[in-house]
Coordinates of C-alpha atoms in Angstrom, one line a residue:
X30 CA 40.0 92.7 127.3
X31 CA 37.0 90.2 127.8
X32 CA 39.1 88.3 130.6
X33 CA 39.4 92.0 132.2
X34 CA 35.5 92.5 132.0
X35 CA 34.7 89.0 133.5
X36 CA 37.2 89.7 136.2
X37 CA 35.8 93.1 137.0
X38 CA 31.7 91.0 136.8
X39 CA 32.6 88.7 139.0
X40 CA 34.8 90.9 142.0
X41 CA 31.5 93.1 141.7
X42 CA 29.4 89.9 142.3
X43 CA 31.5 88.7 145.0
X44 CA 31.6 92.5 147.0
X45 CA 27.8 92.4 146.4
X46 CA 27.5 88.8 148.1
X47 CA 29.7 90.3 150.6
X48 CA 27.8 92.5 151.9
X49 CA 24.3 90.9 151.8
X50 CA 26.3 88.4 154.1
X51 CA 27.9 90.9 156.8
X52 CA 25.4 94.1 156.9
X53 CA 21.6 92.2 155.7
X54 CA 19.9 95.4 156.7
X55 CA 22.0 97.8 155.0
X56 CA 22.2 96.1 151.6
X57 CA 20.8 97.6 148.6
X58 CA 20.6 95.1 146.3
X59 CA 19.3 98.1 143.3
X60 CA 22.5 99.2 143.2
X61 CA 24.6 97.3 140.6
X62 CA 27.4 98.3 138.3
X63 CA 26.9 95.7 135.3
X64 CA 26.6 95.6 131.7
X65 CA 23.1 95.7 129.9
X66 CA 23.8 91.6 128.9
X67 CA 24.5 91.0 133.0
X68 CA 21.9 92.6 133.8
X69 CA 19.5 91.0 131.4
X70 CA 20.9 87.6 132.4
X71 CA 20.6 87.9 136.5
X72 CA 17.0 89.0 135.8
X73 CA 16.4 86.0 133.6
X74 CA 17.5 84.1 136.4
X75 CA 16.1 85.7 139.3
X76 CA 12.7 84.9 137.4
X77 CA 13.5 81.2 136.8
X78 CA 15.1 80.5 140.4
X79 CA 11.6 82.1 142.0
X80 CA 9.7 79.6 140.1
X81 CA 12.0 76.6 141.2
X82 CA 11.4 77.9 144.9
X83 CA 7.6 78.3 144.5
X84 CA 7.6 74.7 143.1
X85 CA 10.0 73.6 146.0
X86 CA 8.0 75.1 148.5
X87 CA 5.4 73.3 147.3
X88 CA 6.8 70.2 147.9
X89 CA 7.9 71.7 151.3
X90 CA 4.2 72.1 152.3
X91 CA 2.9 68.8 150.9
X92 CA 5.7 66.7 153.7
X93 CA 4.6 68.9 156.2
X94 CA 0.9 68.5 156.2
X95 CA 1.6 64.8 155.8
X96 CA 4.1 65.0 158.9
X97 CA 1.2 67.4 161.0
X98 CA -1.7 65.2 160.3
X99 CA -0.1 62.3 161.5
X100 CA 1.2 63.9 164.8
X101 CA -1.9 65.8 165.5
X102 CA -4.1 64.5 167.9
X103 CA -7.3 63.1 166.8
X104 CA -9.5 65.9 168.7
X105 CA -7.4 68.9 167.3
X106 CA -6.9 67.1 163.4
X107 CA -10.1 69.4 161.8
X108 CA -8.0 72.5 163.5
X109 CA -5.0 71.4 161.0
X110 CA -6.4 70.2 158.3
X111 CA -8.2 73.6 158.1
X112 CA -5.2 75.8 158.2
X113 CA -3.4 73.7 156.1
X114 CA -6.3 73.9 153.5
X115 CA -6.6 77.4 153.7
X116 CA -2.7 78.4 153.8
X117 CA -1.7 75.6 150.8
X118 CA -4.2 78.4 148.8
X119 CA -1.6 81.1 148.6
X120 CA 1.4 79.0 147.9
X121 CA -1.0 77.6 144.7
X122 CA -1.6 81.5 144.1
X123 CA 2.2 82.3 144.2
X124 CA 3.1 79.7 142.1
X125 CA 1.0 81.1 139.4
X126 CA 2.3 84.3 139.8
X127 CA 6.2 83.5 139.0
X128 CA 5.3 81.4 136.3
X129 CA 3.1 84.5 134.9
X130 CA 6.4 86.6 135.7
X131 CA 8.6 84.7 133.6
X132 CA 6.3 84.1 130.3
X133 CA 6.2 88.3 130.6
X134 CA 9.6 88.7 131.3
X135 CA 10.4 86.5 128.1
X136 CA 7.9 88.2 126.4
X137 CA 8.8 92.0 126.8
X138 CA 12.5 91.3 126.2
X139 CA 12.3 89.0 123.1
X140 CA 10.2 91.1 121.5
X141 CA 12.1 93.5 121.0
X142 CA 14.5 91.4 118.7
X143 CA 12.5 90.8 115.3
X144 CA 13.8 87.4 114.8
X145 CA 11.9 86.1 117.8
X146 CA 8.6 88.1 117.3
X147 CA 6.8 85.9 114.9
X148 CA 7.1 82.8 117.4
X149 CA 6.1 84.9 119.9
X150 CA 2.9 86.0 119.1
X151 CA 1.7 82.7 118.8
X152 CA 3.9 81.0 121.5
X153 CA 3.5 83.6 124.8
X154 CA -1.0 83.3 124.8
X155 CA -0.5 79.3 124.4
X156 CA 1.4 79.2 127.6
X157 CA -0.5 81.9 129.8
X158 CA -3.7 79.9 128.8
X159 CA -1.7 76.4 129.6
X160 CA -0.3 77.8 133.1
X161 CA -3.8 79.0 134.0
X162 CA -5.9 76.5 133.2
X163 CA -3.5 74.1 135.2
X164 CA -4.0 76.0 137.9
X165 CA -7.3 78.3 138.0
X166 CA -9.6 76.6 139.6
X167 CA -7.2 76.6 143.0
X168 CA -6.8 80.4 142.3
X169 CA -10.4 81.4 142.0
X170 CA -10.7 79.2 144.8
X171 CA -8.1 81.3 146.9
X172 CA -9.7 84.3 145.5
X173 CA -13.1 83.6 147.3
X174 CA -11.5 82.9 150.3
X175 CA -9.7 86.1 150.6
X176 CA -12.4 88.6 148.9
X177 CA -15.7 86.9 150.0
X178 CA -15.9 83.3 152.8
X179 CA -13.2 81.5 154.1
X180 CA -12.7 78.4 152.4
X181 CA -13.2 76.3 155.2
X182 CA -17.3 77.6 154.9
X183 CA -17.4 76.7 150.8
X184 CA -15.5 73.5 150.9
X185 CA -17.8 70.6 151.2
X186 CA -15.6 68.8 153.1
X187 CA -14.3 71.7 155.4
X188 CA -17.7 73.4 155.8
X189 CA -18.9 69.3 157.3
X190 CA -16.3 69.6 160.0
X191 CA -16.6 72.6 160.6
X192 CA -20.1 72.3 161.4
X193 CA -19.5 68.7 163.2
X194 CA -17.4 70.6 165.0
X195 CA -18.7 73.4 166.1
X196 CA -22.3 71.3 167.2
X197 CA -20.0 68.7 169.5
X198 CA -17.5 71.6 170.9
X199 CA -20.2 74.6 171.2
X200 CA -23.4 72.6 171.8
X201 CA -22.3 69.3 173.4
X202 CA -23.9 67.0 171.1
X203 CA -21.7 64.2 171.6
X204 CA -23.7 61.6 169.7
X205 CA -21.6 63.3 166.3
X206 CA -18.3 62.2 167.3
X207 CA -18.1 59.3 165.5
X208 CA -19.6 61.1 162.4
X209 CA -16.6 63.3 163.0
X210 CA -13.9 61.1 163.2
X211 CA -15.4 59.9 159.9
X212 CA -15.7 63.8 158.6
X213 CA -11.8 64.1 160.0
X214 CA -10.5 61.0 158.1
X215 CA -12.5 62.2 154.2
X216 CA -11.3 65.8 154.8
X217 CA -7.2 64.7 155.7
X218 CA -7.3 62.7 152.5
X219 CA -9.0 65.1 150.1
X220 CA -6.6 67.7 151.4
X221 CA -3.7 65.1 150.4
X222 CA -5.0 64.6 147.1
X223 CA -5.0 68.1 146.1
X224 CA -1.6 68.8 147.8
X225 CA 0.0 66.1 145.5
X226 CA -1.8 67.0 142.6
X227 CA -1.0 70.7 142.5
X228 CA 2.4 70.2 143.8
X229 CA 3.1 67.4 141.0
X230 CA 1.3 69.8 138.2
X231 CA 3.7 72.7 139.6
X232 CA 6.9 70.9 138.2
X233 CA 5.0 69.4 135.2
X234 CA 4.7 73.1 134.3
X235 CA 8.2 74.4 135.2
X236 CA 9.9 71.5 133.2
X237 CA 7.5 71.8 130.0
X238 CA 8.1 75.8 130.0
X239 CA 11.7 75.1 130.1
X240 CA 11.6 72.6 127.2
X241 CA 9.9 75.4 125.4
X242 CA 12.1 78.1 126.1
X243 CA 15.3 75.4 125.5
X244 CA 14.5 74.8 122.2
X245 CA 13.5 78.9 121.4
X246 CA 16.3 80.6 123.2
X247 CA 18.7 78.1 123.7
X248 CA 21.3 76.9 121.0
X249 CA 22.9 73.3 120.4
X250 CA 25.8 74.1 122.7
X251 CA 23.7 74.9 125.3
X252 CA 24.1 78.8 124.9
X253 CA 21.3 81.0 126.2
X254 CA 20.2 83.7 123.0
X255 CA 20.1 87.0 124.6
X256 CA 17.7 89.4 122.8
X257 CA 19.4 91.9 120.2
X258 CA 19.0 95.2 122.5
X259 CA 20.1 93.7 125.6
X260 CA 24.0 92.1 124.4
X261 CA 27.2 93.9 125.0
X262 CA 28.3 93.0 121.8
X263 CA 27.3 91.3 118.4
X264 CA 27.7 87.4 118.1
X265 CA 28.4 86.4 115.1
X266 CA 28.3 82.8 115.7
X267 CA 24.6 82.5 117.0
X268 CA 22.2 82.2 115.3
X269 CA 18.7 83.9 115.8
X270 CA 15.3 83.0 114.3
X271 CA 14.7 79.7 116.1
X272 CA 11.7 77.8 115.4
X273 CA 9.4 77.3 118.8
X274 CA 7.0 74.4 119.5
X275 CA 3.7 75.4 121.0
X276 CA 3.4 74.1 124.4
X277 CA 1.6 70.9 124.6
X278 CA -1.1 70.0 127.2
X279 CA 0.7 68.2 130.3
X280 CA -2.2 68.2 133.4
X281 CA -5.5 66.0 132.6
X282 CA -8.5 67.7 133.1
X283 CA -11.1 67.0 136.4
X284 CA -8.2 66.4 139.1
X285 CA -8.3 70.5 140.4
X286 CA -10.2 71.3 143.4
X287 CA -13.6 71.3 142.1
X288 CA -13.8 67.9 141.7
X289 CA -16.1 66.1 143.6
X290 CA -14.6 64.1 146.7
X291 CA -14.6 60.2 145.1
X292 CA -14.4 56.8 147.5
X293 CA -10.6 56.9 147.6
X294 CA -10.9 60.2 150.3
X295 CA -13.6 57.7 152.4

């Protein structure tokens, strides 16, 4: 009988993958025919893979503003380092937002099985406060520069070449051109710096939530728990109850985008 149920899971899978394949357009991915534990368990991992791509495309953006700002040519490298600045924002932002998703996600469905909801009320806080102070500074950051000034007009660094250029391009003051090569040079490696922090502090995050949730939800043989009201059936051999670890501290303090820009950018 289970062998006929896994049969039946996966032919449904495979007809679903089907069709996102042939007919993009037309696919409704809503519309699913699984059990409540199938269900439960592509959610879990829809939630987990969209934080592995936010962190990926992290790392994504970090080799391509290194590959643009050395192929750029020196009189349009402020133009780049500018967008880049700007757009690296929201992939910061999104980042924050899946790992957000997933603390809820694990929240609202492990609550509702009473062996887990002691750990949890202590457990779920600790790790919204971790992922956003980790991260907040870049997302009030990218919150000013969609609700109030472009960033590149409140960064110290961007708001200098902007100026610099805007004086040599708009008003022909040539005489600044050296001062902007100098501006262009501070402002490509303070961009770099904060590209390889936040994109390092992005995996630090993902890999300490997931030692969390491995040793909450996750049993000895490797065995993912799934919450009381969302299994098929009862399992007798797992045990519930586990005791969580609060999430320890894994990004120093002072390296977010606040910081003053030190001699290492000059």
């Amino acid at each position: 009988m289970r062998l006929m149920e896994n049969h039946q899971r996966h032919k449904h899978t495979m007809e679903r993958v089907k069709s996102l394949i042939d007919s993009p357009w037309e696919y409704e991915g809503s519309v699913v025919d699984e059990t409540r534990e199938i269900t439960f368990l592509r959610d879990f991992f829809n939630k987990f893979q969209e934080c592995i791509q936010s962190c990926e495309t992290l790392d994504v953006a970090r080799a391509l503003v290194a590959q643009t700002l050395d192929t750029t040519p020196l009189e349009r490298l402020d133009t780049a380092i500018t967008f880049w600045s700007e757009s690296f924002l929201n992939e910061v932002y999104i980042f924050q937002l899946r790992m957000l998703d997933l603390v809820t996600f694990f929240e609202r469905k492990y609550s509702k099985d009473q062996d887990f909801v002691p750990a949890l009320a202590k457990l779920v806080p600790e790790l919204r406060q971790l992922i956003r102070a980790s991260l907040g500074a870049m997302v009030t950051v990218r919150g000013n520069h969609v609700h109030h000034r472009r960033h590149r007009n409140t960064d110290p660094e961007l708001a200098r070449l902007t100026m610099l250029t805007a004086c040599i391009e708009g008003m022909g003051i040539e005489e600044l051109a050296e001062q902007r090569k100098k501006a262009v040079t501070e402002a490509k490696a303070w961009l770099m710096r904060q590209v390889d922090h936040y994109g390092n502090t992005s995996w630090t995050l993902l890999d300490g939530l997931c030692m969390v949730l491995n040793e909450g939800i996750v049993t000895e043989d490797g065995t993912l728990i799934v919450p009381a009201p969302n299994r098929d059936m009862t399992r007798g051999d797992v045990q519930q109850g586990p005791a969580v670890s609060a999430p320890q501290e894994v990004v120093p303090p002072g390296d977010g985008p606040t910081a003053e820009p030190d001699s290492e950018a000059s």
